[in-house]
């Protein structure tokens, strides 16, 4: 096709590239649910048009582990790289979303049950778990729930052994609150599995999707907010 022949109507993929995407990013707002002991999210106004200033300018105060975010290896590994060095391709491409109806933490059996009804997990794949966390509504408006469903260390070891590229969860931490949180993080990050947390899967069903997920390039940071979009994968 020459440049003269190109029009949006005869090149449908270009004209419809934005269609079908669902935003599964949680919003950032004042006093949103955060990890216990971390500062509340606060949006400060430096200047205001209605107050007579030329422009509105704001400053956002928040933990980088608030809302939808990606962890960097240096979050739990002293020699790990920071979020500014994360490979952008890790968040771009096919992703599997698995419904995990776990009673407590995610176990190896939960992963085996998922594989049995779908297909085995393969090296390099991306996987996001939809647990009972997603059925609790907009949890960012609620007090922090220490009984959320995280990935237990044993299940993390399975994920690392499968050599997945990325694992995602639908609450603020990939590991359980009471026991095994550091072990889960270190097992995954040490196995070169990138972690995204706080994905909004309330209206998402199990299946195969495409994903766009990019962190901010914050030098030295151990995490970053993300904007994450998914759409159903094209039928093969």
PDB file of N, CA and C in Angstrom, residues 63-158:
ATOM      1  N   UNK A  63       2.102   6.964  48.886  1.00  0.00           N
ATOM      2  CA  UNK A  63       3.041   5.859  48.794  1.00  0.00           C
ATOM      3  C   UNK A  63       3.023   5.330  47.367  1.00  0.00           C
ATOM      4  N   UNK A  64       4.172   4.919  46.853  1.00  0.00           N
ATOM      5  CA  UNK A  64       4.214   4.347  45.504  1.00  0.00           C
ATOM      6  C   UNK A  64       3.573   2.963  45.457  1.00  0.00           C
ATOM      7  N   UNK A  65       3.195   2.438  46.625  1.00  0.00           N
ATOM      8  CA  UNK A  65       2.518   1.145  46.698  1.00  0.00           C
ATOM      9  C   UNK A  65       1.011   1.319  46.913  1.00  0.00           C
ATOM     10  N   UNK A  66       0.476   2.451  46.511  1.00  0.00           N
ATOM     11  CA  UNK A  66      -0.954   2.720  46.635  1.00  0.00           C
ATOM     12  C   UNK A  66      -1.687   2.319  45.363  1.00  0.00           C
ATOM     13  N   UNK A  67      -2.940   1.872  45.528  1.00  0.00           N
ATOM     14  CA  UNK A  67      -3.776   1.588  44.372  1.00  0.00           C
ATOM     15  C   UNK A  67      -3.146   0.591  43.415  1.00  0.00           C
ATOM     16  N   UNK A  68      -3.428   0.764  42.129  1.00  0.00           N
ATOM     17  CA  UNK A  68      -2.857  -0.112  41.096  1.00  0.00           C
ATOM     18  C   UNK A  68      -1.397   0.257  40.878  1.00  0.00           C
ATOM     19  N   UNK A  69      -0.499  -0.687  41.114  1.00  0.00           N
ATOM     20  CA  UNK A  69       0.921  -0.366  41.014  1.00  0.00           C
ATOM     21  C   UNK A  69       1.757  -1.594  40.657  1.00  0.00           C
ATOM     22  N   UNK A  70       2.982  -1.353  40.259  1.00  0.00           N
ATOM     23  CA  UNK A  70       3.944  -2.408  39.954  1.00  0.00           C
ATOM     24  C   UNK A  70       5.097  -2.336  40.941  1.00  0.00           C
ATOM     25  N   UNK A  71       5.490  -3.497  41.470  1.00  0.00           N
ATOM     26  CA  UNK A  71       6.647  -3.583  42.358  1.00  0.00           C
ATOM     27  C   UNK A  71       7.920  -3.767  41.553  1.00  0.00           C
ATOM     28  N   UNK A  72       8.995  -3.177  42.040  1.00  0.00           N
ATOM     29  CA  UNK A  72      10.314  -3.395  41.459  1.00  0.00           C
ATOM     30  C   UNK A  72      11.079  -4.395  42.320  1.00  0.00           C
ATOM     31  N   UNK A  73      12.069  -5.078  41.761  1.00  0.00           N
ATOM     32  CA  UNK A  73      12.857  -6.029  42.558  1.00  0.00           C
ATOM     33  C   UNK A  73      13.492  -5.427  43.802  1.00  0.00           C
ATOM     34  N   UNK A  74      13.852  -4.129  43.767  1.00  0.00           N
ATOM     35  CA  UNK A  74      14.494  -3.537  44.951  1.00  0.00           C
ATOM     36  C   UNK A  74      13.526  -3.296  46.101  1.00  0.00           C
ATOM     37  N   UNK A  75      12.249  -3.639  45.900  1.00  0.00           N
ATOM     38  CA  UNK A  75      11.265  -3.541  46.982  1.00  0.00           C
ATOM     39  C   UNK A  75      11.604  -4.529  48.112  1.00  0.00           C
ATOM     40  N   UNK A  76      12.107  -5.717  47.742  1.00  0.00           N
ATOM     41  CA  UNK A  76      12.452  -6.721  48.743  1.00  0.00           C
ATOM     42  C   UNK A  76      13.840  -7.318  48.548  1.00  0.00           C
ATOM     43  N   UNK A  77      14.582  -6.841  47.554  1.00  0.00           N
ATOM     44  CA  UNK A  77      15.914  -7.383  47.277  1.00  0.00           C
ATOM     45  C   UNK A  77      16.911  -6.236  47.259  1.00  0.00           C
ATOM     46  N   UNK A  78      17.892  -6.288  48.148  1.00  0.00           N
ATOM     47  CA  UNK A  78      18.831  -5.178  48.306  1.00  0.00           C
ATOM     48  C   UNK A  78      19.568  -4.852  47.010  1.00  0.00           C
ATOM     49  N   UNK A  79      19.852  -5.843  46.202  1.00  0.00           N
ATOM     50  CA  UNK A  79      20.589  -5.624  44.950  1.00  0.00           C
ATOM     51  C   UNK A  79      19.658  -5.581  43.738  1.00  0.00           C
ATOM     52  N   UNK A  80      18.354  -5.529  43.966  1.00  0.00           N
ATOM     53  CA  UNK A  80      17.416  -5.520  42.856  1.00  0.00           C
ATOM     54  C   UNK A  80      17.369  -4.179  42.143  1.00  0.00           C
ATOM     55  N   UNK A  81      16.946  -4.208  40.881  1.00  0.00           N
ATOM     56  CA  UNK A  81      16.860  -2.972  40.105  1.00  0.00           C
ATOM     57  C   UNK A  81      15.632  -2.171  40.526  1.00  0.00           C
ATOM     58  N   UNK A  82      15.650  -0.865  40.244  1.00  0.00           N
ATOM     59  CA  UNK A  82      14.516  -0.015  40.595  1.00  0.00           C
ATOM     60  C   UNK A  82      13.499   0.000  39.459  1.00  0.00           C
ATOM     61  N   UNK A  83      12.367   0.643  39.711  1.00  0.00           N
ATOM     62  CA  UNK A  83      11.256   0.591  38.760  1.00  0.00           C
ATOM     63  C   UNK A  83      11.573   1.309  37.453  1.00  0.00           C
ATOM     64  N   UNK A  84      12.496   2.263  37.458  1.00  0.00           N
ATOM     65  CA  UNK A  84      12.818   2.974  36.223  1.00  0.00           C
ATOM     66  C   UNK A  84      13.495   2.068  35.203  1.00  0.00           C
ATOM     67  N   UNK A  85      14.009   0.944  35.668  1.00  0.00           N
ATOM     68  CA  UNK A  85      14.717   0.014  34.775  1.00  0.00           C
ATOM     69  C   UNK A  85      13.857  -1.189  34.406  1.00  0.00           C
ATOM     70  N   UNK A  86      12.585  -1.139  34.727  1.00  0.00           N
ATOM     71  CA  UNK A  86      11.709  -2.258  34.365  1.00  0.00           C
ATOM     72  C   UNK A  86      11.563  -2.317  32.846  1.00  0.00           C
ATOM     73  N   UNK A  87      11.634  -3.507  32.256  1.00  0.00           N
ATOM     74  CA  UNK A  87      11.467  -3.629  30.803  1.00  0.00           C
ATOM     75  C   UNK A  87      10.020  -3.355  30.417  1.00  0.00           C
ATOM     76  N   UNK A  88       9.798  -2.409  29.517  1.00  0.00           N
ATOM     77  CA  UNK A  88       8.422  -2.022  29.204  1.00  0.00           C
ATOM     78  C   UNK A  88       7.633  -3.176  28.604  1.00  0.00           C
ATOM     79  N   UNK A  89       8.321  -4.110  27.953  1.00  0.00           N
ATOM     80  CA  UNK A  89       7.614  -5.196  27.287  1.00  0.00           C
ATOM     81  C   UNK A  89       6.965  -6.180  28.264  1.00  0.00           C
ATOM     82  N   UNK A  90       7.374  -6.135  29.538  1.00  0.00           N
ATOM     83  CA  UNK A  90       6.795  -7.074  30.497  1.00  0.00           C
ATOM     84  C   UNK A  90       5.307  -6.813  30.701  1.00  0.00           C
ATOM     85  N   UNK A  91       4.853  -5.590  30.470  1.00  0.00           N
ATOM     86  CA  UNK A  91       3.449  -5.261  30.661  1.00  0.00           C
ATOM     87  C   UNK A  91       2.659  -5.139  29.371  1.00  0.00           C
ATOM     88  N   UNK A  92       3.242  -5.528  28.257  1.00  0.00           N
ATOM     89  CA  UNK A  92       2.583  -5.407  26.953  1.00  0.00           C
ATOM     90  C   UNK A  92       2.428  -6.787  26.317  1.00  0.00           C
ATOM     91  N   UNK A  93       1.191  -7.164  26.007  1.00  0.00           N
ATOM     92  CA  UNK A  93       1.000  -8.436  25.323  1.00  0.00           C
ATOM     93  C   UNK A  93      -0.081  -9.294  25.952  1.00  0.00           C
ATOM     94  N   UNK A  94      -0.101 -10.578  25.608  1.00  0.00           N
ATOM     95  CA  UNK A  94      -1.138 -11.478  26.114  1.00  0.00           C
ATOM     96  C   UNK A  94      -1.075 -11.631  27.633  1.00  0.00           C
ATOM     97  N   UNK A  95      -2.240 -11.788  28.249  1.00  0.00           N
ATOM     98  CA  UNK A  95      -2.314 -12.037  29.689  1.00  0.00           C
ATOM     99  C   UNK A  95      -3.477 -12.985  29.940  1.00  0.00           C
ATOM    100  N   UNK A  96      -3.293 -13.884  30.888  1.00  0.00           N
ATOM    101  CA  UNK A  96      -4.365 -14.785  31.294  1.00  0.00           C
ATOM    102  C   UNK A  96      -4.929 -14.298  32.630  1.00  0.00           C
ATOM    103  N   UNK A  97      -6.252 -14.231  32.719  1.00  0.00           N
ATOM    104  CA  UNK A  97      -6.897 -13.879  33.985  1.00  0.00           C
ATOM    105  C   UNK A  97      -7.581 -15.130  34.518  1.00  0.00           C
ATOM    106  N   UNK A  98      -7.211 -15.515  35.732  1.00  0.00           N
ATOM    107  CA  UNK A  98      -7.679 -16.760  36.324  1.00  0.00           C
ATOM    108  C   UNK A  98      -8.582 -16.472  37.515  1.00  0.00           C
ATOM    109  N   UNK A  99      -9.739 -17.092  37.540  1.00  0.00           N
ATOM    110  CA  UNK A  99     -10.610 -16.993  38.712  1.00  0.00           C
ATOM    111  C   UNK A  99     -10.145 -18.022  39.733  1.00  0.00           C
ATOM    112  N   UNK A 100      -9.757 -17.541  40.906  1.00  0.00           N
ATOM    113  CA  UNK A 100      -9.264 -18.402  41.976  1.00  0.00           C
ATOM    114  C   UNK A 100     -10.193 -18.242  43.174  1.00  0.00           C
ATOM    115  N   UNK A 101     -11.012 -19.257  43.426  1.00  0.00           N
ATOM    116  CA  UNK A 101     -11.974 -19.189  44.524  1.00  0.00           C
ATOM    117  C   UNK A 101     -11.363 -19.783  45.798  1.00  0.00           C
ATOM    118  N   UNK A 102     -10.297 -19.158  46.257  1.00  0.00           N
ATOM    119  CA  UNK A 102      -9.581 -19.677  47.415  1.00  0.00           C
ATOM    120  C   UNK A 102     -10.276 -19.283  48.707  1.00  0.00           C
ATOM    121  N   UNK A 103     -10.147 -20.147  49.716  1.00  0.00           N
ATOM    122  CA  UNK A 103     -10.748 -19.864  51.014  1.00  0.00           C
ATOM    123  C   UNK A 103      -9.896 -18.888  51.812  1.00  0.00           C
ATOM    124  N   UNK A 104      -8.595 -18.961  51.625  1.00  0.00           N
ATOM    125  CA  UNK A 104      -7.673 -18.077  52.332  1.00  0.00           C
ATOM    126  C   UNK A 104      -6.600 -17.637  51.338  1.00  0.00           C
ATOM    127  N   UNK A 105      -5.340 -18.017  51.578  1.00  0.00           N
ATOM    128  CA  UNK A 105      -4.293 -17.669  50.620  1.00  0.00           C
ATOM    129  C   UNK A 105      -4.352 -18.592  49.407  1.00  0.00           C
ATOM    130  N   UNK A 106      -3.815 -18.117  48.291  1.00  0.00           N
ATOM    131  CA  UNK A 106      -3.728 -18.927  47.078  1.00  0.00           C
ATOM    132  C   UNK A 106      -2.689 -20.020  47.294  1.00  0.00           C
ATOM    133  N   UNK A 107      -3.061 -21.254  46.982  1.00  0.00           N
ATOM    134  CA  UNK A 107      -2.195 -22.413  47.199  1.00  0.00           C
ATOM    135  C   UNK A 107      -1.787 -23.043  45.863  1.00  0.00           C
ATOM    136  N   UNK A 108      -0.789 -23.930  45.868  1.00  0.00           N
ATOM    137  CA  UNK A 108      -0.457 -24.656  44.644  1.00  0.00           C
ATOM    138  C   UNK A 108      -1.650 -25.414  44.070  1.00  0.00           C
ATOM    139  N   UNK A 109      -2.520 -25.952  44.939  1.00  0.00           N
ATOM    140  CA  UNK A 109      -3.689 -26.680  44.452  1.00  0.00           C
ATOM    141  C   UNK A 109      -4.622 -25.770  43.664  1.00  0.00           C
ATOM    142  N   UNK A 110      -4.763 -24.517  44.111  1.00  0.00           N
ATOM    143  CA  UNK A 110      -5.595 -23.568  43.371  1.00  0.00           C
ATOM    144  C   UNK A 110      -5.063 -23.356  41.962  1.00  0.00           C
ATOM    145  N   UNK A 111      -3.749 -23.258  41.839  1.00  0.00           N
ATOM    146  CA  UNK A 111      -3.143 -23.077  40.516  1.00  0.00           C
ATOM    147  C   UNK A 111      -3.301 -24.331  39.661  1.00  0.00           C
ATOM    148  N   UNK A 112      -3.144 -25.497  40.286  1.00  0.00           N
ATOM    149  CA  UNK A 112      -3.317 -26.759  39.557  1.00  0.00           C
ATOM    150  C   UNK A 112      -4.752 -26.911  39.070  1.00  0.00           C
ATOM    151  N   UNK A 113      -5.716 -26.522  39.899  1.00  0.00           N
ATOM    152  CA  UNK A 113      -7.124 -26.604  39.488  1.00  0.00           C
ATOM    153  C   UNK A 113      -7.393 -25.688  38.293  1.00  0.00           C
ATOM    154  N   UNK A 114      -6.783 -24.502  38.313  1.00  0.00           N
ATOM    155  CA  UNK A 114      -6.945 -23.582  37.186  1.00  0.00           C
ATOM    156  C   UNK A 114      -6.345 -24.177  35.911  1.00  0.00           C
ATOM    157  N   UNK A 115      -5.142 -24.710  36.017  1.00  0.00           N
ATOM    158  CA  UNK A 115      -4.505 -25.316  34.844  1.00  0.00           C
ATOM    159  C   UNK A 115      -5.323 -26.484  34.307  1.00  0.00           C
ATOM    160  N   UNK A 116      -5.921 -27.272  35.210  1.00  0.00           N
ATOM    161  CA  UNK A 116      -6.684 -28.450  34.795  1.00  0.00           C
ATOM    162  C   UNK A 116      -7.905 -28.069  33.971  1.00  0.00           C
ATOM    163  N   UNK A 117      -8.551 -26.946  34.276  1.00  0.00           N
ATOM    164  CA  UNK A 117      -9.753 -26.559  33.538  1.00  0.00           C
ATOM    165  C   UNK A 117      -9.442 -25.659  32.346  1.00  0.00           C
ATOM    166  N   UNK A 118      -8.176 -25.232  32.214  1.00  0.00           N
ATOM    167  CA  UNK A 118      -7.800 -24.378  31.074  1.00  0.00           C
ATOM    168  C   UNK A 118      -6.646 -25.033  30.304  1.00  0.00           C
ATOM    169  N   UNK A 119      -5.449 -24.680  30.650  1.00  0.00           N
ATOM    170  CA  UNK A 119      -4.260 -25.270  30.030  1.00  0.00           C
ATOM    171  C   UNK A 119      -3.072 -24.961  30.934  1.00  0.00           C
ATOM    172  N   UNK A 120      -1.985 -25.713  30.811  1.00  0.00           N
ATOM    173  CA  UNK A 120      -0.820 -25.482  31.676  1.00  0.00           C
ATOM    174  C   UNK A 120      -0.228 -24.082  31.481  1.00  0.00           C
ATOM    175  N   UNK A 121       0.295 -23.530  32.567  1.00  0.00           N
ATOM    176  CA  UNK A 121       1.026 -22.271  32.492  1.00  0.00           C
ATOM    177  C   UNK A 121       2.387 -22.516  31.867  1.00  0.00           C
ATOM    178  N   UNK A 122       2.799 -21.610  30.993  1.00  0.00           N
ATOM    179  CA  UNK A 122       4.067 -21.764  30.289  1.00  0.00           C
ATOM    180  C   UNK A 122       4.999 -20.604  30.599  1.00  0.00           C
ATOM    181  N   UNK A 123       6.282 -20.859  30.465  1.00  0.00           N
ATOM    182  CA  UNK A 123       7.299 -19.835  30.720  1.00  0.00           C
ATOM    183  C   UNK A 123       7.042 -18.613  29.851  1.00  0.00           C
ATOM    184  N   UNK A 124       7.197 -17.431  30.469  1.00  0.00           N
ATOM    185  CA  UNK A 124       7.030 -16.180  29.744  1.00  0.00           C
ATOM    186  C   UNK A 124       5.616 -15.639  29.728  1.00  0.00           C
ATOM    187  N   UNK A 125       4.641 -16.410  30.234  1.00  0.00           N
ATOM    188  CA  UNK A 125       3.259 -15.929  30.236  1.00  0.00           C
ATOM    189  C   UNK A 125       3.024 -14.919  31.360  1.00  0.00           C
ATOM    190  N   UNK A 126       1.964 -14.140  31.183  1.00  0.00           N
ATOM    191  CA  UNK A 126       1.506 -13.203  32.209  1.00  0.00           C
ATOM    192  C   UNK A 126       0.204 -13.745  32.789  1.00  0.00           C
ATOM    193  N   UNK A 127       0.051 -13.618  34.107  1.00  0.00           N
ATOM    194  CA  UNK A 127      -1.117 -14.171  34.780  1.00  0.00           C
ATOM    195  C   UNK A 127      -1.603 -13.200  35.853  1.00  0.00           C
ATOM    196  N   UNK A 128      -2.899 -12.908  35.857  1.00  0.00           N
ATOM    197  CA  UNK A 128      -3.508 -12.085  36.903  1.00  0.00           C
ATOM    198  C   UNK A 128      -4.596 -12.916  37.574  1.00  0.00           C
ATOM    199  N   UNK A 129      -4.587 -12.928  38.907  1.00  0.00           N
ATOM    200  CA  UNK A 129      -5.526 -13.749  39.661  1.00  0.00           C
ATOM    201  C   UNK A 129      -6.721 -12.924  40.125  1.00  0.00           C
ATOM    202  N   UNK A 130      -7.922 -13.419  39.795  1.00  0.00           N
ATOM    203  CA  UNK A 130      -9.152 -12.801  40.289  1.00  0.00           C
ATOM    204  C   UNK A 130      -9.647 -13.643  41.457  1.00  0.00           C
ATOM    205  N   UNK A 131      -9.454 -13.151  42.653  1.00  0.00           N
ATOM    206  CA  UNK A 131      -9.817 -13.871  43.868  1.00  0.00           C
ATOM    207  C   UNK A 131     -11.094 -13.272  44.466  1.00  0.00           C
ATOM    208  N   UNK A 132     -11.570 -13.801  45.603  1.00  0.00           N
ATOM    209  CA  UNK A 132     -12.724 -13.181  46.266  1.00  0.00           C
ATOM    210  C   UNK A 132     -12.517 -11.714  46.652  1.00  0.00           C
ATOM    211  N   UNK A 133     -11.272 -11.211  46.589  1.00  0.00           N
ATOM    212  CA  UNK A 133     -11.046  -9.783  46.844  1.00  0.00           C
ATOM    213  C   UNK A 133     -11.900  -8.915  45.927  1.00  0.00           C
ATOM    214  N   UNK A 134     -12.059  -9.368  44.674  1.00  0.00           N
ATOM    215  CA  UNK A 134     -12.761  -8.561  43.674  1.00  0.00           C
ATOM    216  C   UNK A 134     -14.259  -8.472  43.924  1.00  0.00           C
ATOM    217  N   UNK A 135     -14.779  -9.364  44.747  1.00  0.00           N
ATOM    218  CA  UNK A 135     -16.220  -9.376  45.006  1.00  0.00           C
ATOM    219  C   UNK A 135     -16.606  -8.501  46.193  1.00  0.00           C
ATOM    220  N   UNK A 136     -15.653  -7.770  46.742  1.00  0.00           N
ATOM    221  CA  UNK A 136     -15.917  -6.928  47.909  1.00  0.00           C
ATOM    222  C   UNK A 136     -16.235  -5.487  47.531  1.00  0.00           C
ATOM    223  N   UNK A 137     -16.461  -5.234  46.247  1.00  0.00           N
ATOM    224  CA  UNK A 137     -16.789  -3.882  45.828  1.00  0.00           C
ATOM    225  C   UNK A 137     -15.551  -3.012  45.676  1.00  0.00           C
ATOM    226  N   UNK A 138     -15.736  -1.727  45.746  1.00  0.00           N
ATOM    227  CA  UNK A 138     -14.622  -0.788  45.610  1.00  0.00           C
ATOM    228  C   UNK A 138     -13.876  -0.735  46.932  1.00  0.00           C
ATOM    229  N   UNK A 139     -12.927  -1.644  47.097  1.00  0.00           N
ATOM    230  CA  UNK A 139     -12.251  -1.757  48.397  1.00  0.00           C
ATOM    231  C   UNK A 139     -11.439  -0.530  48.756  1.00  0.00           C
ATOM    232  N   UNK A 140     -11.136   0.329  47.811  1.00  0.00           N
ATOM    233  CA  UNK A 140     -10.364   1.534  48.123  1.00  0.00           C
ATOM    234  C   UNK A 140     -11.169   2.526  48.962  1.00  0.00           C
ATOM    235  N   UNK A 141     -12.461   2.276  49.127  1.00  0.00           N
ATOM    236  CA  UNK A 141     -13.284   3.128  49.989  1.00  0.00           C
ATOM    237  C   UNK A 141     -13.486   2.500  51.371  1.00  0.00           C
ATOM    238  N   UNK A 142     -12.887   1.349  51.597  1.00  0.00           N
ATOM    239  CA  UNK A 142     -13.092   0.614  52.836  1.00  0.00           C
ATOM    240  C   UNK A 142     -11.823   0.623  53.684  1.00  0.00           C
ATOM    241  N   UNK A 143     -11.933   0.320  54.976  1.00  0.00           N
ATOM    242  CA  UNK A 143     -10.720   0.142  55.791  1.00  0.00           C
ATOM    243  C   UNK A 143      -9.875  -1.008  55.244  1.00  0.00           C
ATOM    244  N   UNK A 144      -8.578  -0.954  55.477  1.00  0.00           N
ATOM    245  CA  UNK A 144      -7.692  -2.008  54.999  1.00  0.00           C
ATOM    246  C   UNK A 144      -8.136  -3.359  55.552  1.00  0.00           C
ATOM    247  N   UNK A 145      -8.212  -4.357  54.676  1.00  0.00           N
ATOM    248  CA  UNK A 145      -8.662  -5.697  55.051  1.00  0.00           C
ATOM    249  C   UNK A 145      -7.450  -6.619  55.190  1.00  0.00           C
ATOM    250  N   UNK A 146      -7.064  -6.915  56.419  1.00  0.00           N
ATOM    251  CA  UNK A 146      -5.904  -7.772  56.650  1.00  0.00           C
ATOM    252  C   UNK A 146      -6.158  -9.224  56.256  1.00  0.00           C
ATOM    253  N   UNK A 147      -7.415  -9.578  56.023  1.00  0.00           N
ATOM    254  CA  UNK A 147      -7.756 -10.948  55.639  1.00  0.00           C
ATOM    255  C   UNK A 147      -7.921 -11.101  54.127  1.00  0.00           C
ATOM    256  N   UNK A 148      -7.315 -10.209  53.361  1.00  0.00           N
ATOM    257  CA  UNK A 148      -7.375 -10.334  51.904  1.00  0.00           C
ATOM    258  C   UNK A 148      -6.708 -11.641  51.449  1.00  0.00           C
ATOM    259  N   UNK A 149      -6.980 -12.020  50.218  1.00  0.00           N
ATOM    260  CA  UNK A 149      -6.458 -13.270  49.665  1.00  0.00           C
ATOM    261  C   UNK A 149      -5.180 -12.986  48.868  1.00  0.00           C
ATOM    262  N   UNK A 150      -4.042 -13.311  49.453  1.00  0.00           N
ATOM    263  CA  UNK A 150      -2.769 -13.160  48.769  1.00  0.00           C
ATOM    264  C   UNK A 150      -2.248 -14.511  48.290  1.00  0.00           C
ATOM    265  N   UNK A 151      -1.114 -14.489  47.647  1.00  0.00           N
ATOM    266  CA  UNK A 151      -0.478 -15.713  47.147  1.00  0.00           C
ATOM    267  C   UNK A 151       0.468 -16.234  48.217  1.00  0.00           C
ATOM    268  N   UNK A 152       0.231 -17.445  48.696  1.00  0.00           N
ATOM    269  CA  UNK A 152       1.094 -18.035  49.696  1.00  0.00           C
ATOM    270  C   UNK A 152       2.472 -18.351  49.134  1.00  0.00           C
ATOM    271  N   UNK A 153       3.493 -18.473  49.996  1.00  0.00           N
ATOM    272  CA  UNK A 153       4.852 -18.760  49.526  1.00  0.00           C
ATOM    273  C   UNK A 153       4.960 -20.023  48.676  1.00  0.00           C
ATOM    274  N   UNK A 154       4.185 -21.062  49.008  1.00  0.00           N
ATOM    275  CA  UNK A 154       4.252 -22.302  48.225  1.00  0.00           C
ATOM    276  C   UNK A 154       3.746 -22.084  46.806  1.00  0.00           C
ATOM    277  N   UNK A 155       2.646 -21.338  46.654  1.00  0.00           N
ATOM    278  CA  UNK A 155       2.128 -21.033  45.324  1.00  0.00           C
ATOM    279  C   UNK A 155       3.079 -20.106  44.568  1.00  0.00           C
ATOM    280  N   UNK A 156       3.716 -19.177  45.290  1.00  0.00           N
ATOM    281  CA  UNK A 156       4.706 -18.298  44.657  1.00  0.00           C
ATOM    282  C   UNK A 156       5.852 -19.114  44.079  1.00  0.00           C
ATOM    283  N   UNK A 157       6.239 -20.167  44.793  1.00  0.00           N
ATOM    284  CA  UNK A 157       7.321 -21.023  44.296  1.00  0.00           C
ATOM    285  C   UNK A 157       6.916 -21.730  43.004  1.00  0.00           C
ATOM    286  N   UNK A 158       5.650 -22.118  42.904  1.00  0.00           N
ATOM    287  CA  UNK A 158       5.154 -22.739  41.675  1.00  0.00           C
ATOM    288  C   UNK A 158       5.214 -21.741  40.516  1.00  0.00           C
TER     289      UNK A 158
END
